[in-house]
Short mmCIF file of C-alpha atoms in Angstrom, two decimals:
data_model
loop_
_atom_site.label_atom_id
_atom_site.label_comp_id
_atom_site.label_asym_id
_atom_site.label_seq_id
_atom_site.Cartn_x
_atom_site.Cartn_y
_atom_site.Cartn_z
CA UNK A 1 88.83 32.70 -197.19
CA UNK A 2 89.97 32.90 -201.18
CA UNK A 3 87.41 32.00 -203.56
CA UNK A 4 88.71 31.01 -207.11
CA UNK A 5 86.26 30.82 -209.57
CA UNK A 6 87.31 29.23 -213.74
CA UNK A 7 84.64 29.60 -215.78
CA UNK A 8 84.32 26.45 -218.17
CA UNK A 9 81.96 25.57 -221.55
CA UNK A 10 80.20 22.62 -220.41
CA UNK A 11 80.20 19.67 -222.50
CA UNK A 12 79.35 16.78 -220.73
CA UNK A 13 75.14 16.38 -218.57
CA UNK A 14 75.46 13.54 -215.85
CA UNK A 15 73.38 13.03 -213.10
CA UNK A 16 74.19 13.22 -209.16
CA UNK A 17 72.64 12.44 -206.05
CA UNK A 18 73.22 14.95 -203.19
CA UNK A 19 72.45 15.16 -199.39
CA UNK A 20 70.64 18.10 -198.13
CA UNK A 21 72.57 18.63 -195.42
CA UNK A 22 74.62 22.18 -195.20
CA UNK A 23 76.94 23.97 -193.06
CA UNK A 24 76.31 27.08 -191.58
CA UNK A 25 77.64 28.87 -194.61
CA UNK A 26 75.56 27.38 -197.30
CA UNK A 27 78.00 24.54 -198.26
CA UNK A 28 76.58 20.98 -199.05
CA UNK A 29 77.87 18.87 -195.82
CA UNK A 30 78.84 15.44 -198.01
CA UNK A 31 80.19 15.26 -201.25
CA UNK A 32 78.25 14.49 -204.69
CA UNK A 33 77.35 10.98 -205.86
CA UNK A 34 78.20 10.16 -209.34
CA UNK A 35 75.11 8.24 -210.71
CA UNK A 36 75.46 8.35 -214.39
CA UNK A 37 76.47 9.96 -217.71
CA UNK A 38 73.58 11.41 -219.73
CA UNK A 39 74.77 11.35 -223.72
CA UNK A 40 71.00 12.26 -224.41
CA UNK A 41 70.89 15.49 -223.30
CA UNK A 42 73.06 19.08 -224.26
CA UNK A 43 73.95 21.57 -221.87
CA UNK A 44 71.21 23.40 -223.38
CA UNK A 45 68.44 20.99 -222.73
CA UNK A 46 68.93 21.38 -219.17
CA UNK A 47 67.26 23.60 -216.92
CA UNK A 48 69.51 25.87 -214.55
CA UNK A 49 69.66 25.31 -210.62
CA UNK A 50 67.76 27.15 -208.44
CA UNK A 51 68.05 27.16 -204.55
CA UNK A 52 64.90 26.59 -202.76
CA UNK A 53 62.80 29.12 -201.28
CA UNK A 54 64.32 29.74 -197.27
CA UNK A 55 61.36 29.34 -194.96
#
């Protein structure tokens, strides 16, 4: 498999619902639910992602 990665300047927070669910290889099962636009907050202002503890 090719992976492509573009790296991008974010400039736009909005919020999205996902499902837990995964494949085998670590990729989320259903696609992400737009929910809303967020002019309130910067890039900044939110906190990075972090995977949850395996266990």
């Amino acid at each position: 498999m090719r992976v492509c990665i573009t790296l991008v300047v974010p400039e736009l927070v909005v919020e999205v619902g996902v499902d837990v669910a995964r494949d085998g290889a670590g990729r989320w099962r259903h696609p992400a639910r737009w929910h809303r636009s967020r002019p309130d907050l910067t890039a900044d202002g939110v906190p990075l992602f972090e995977s949850a503890p395996a266990g």
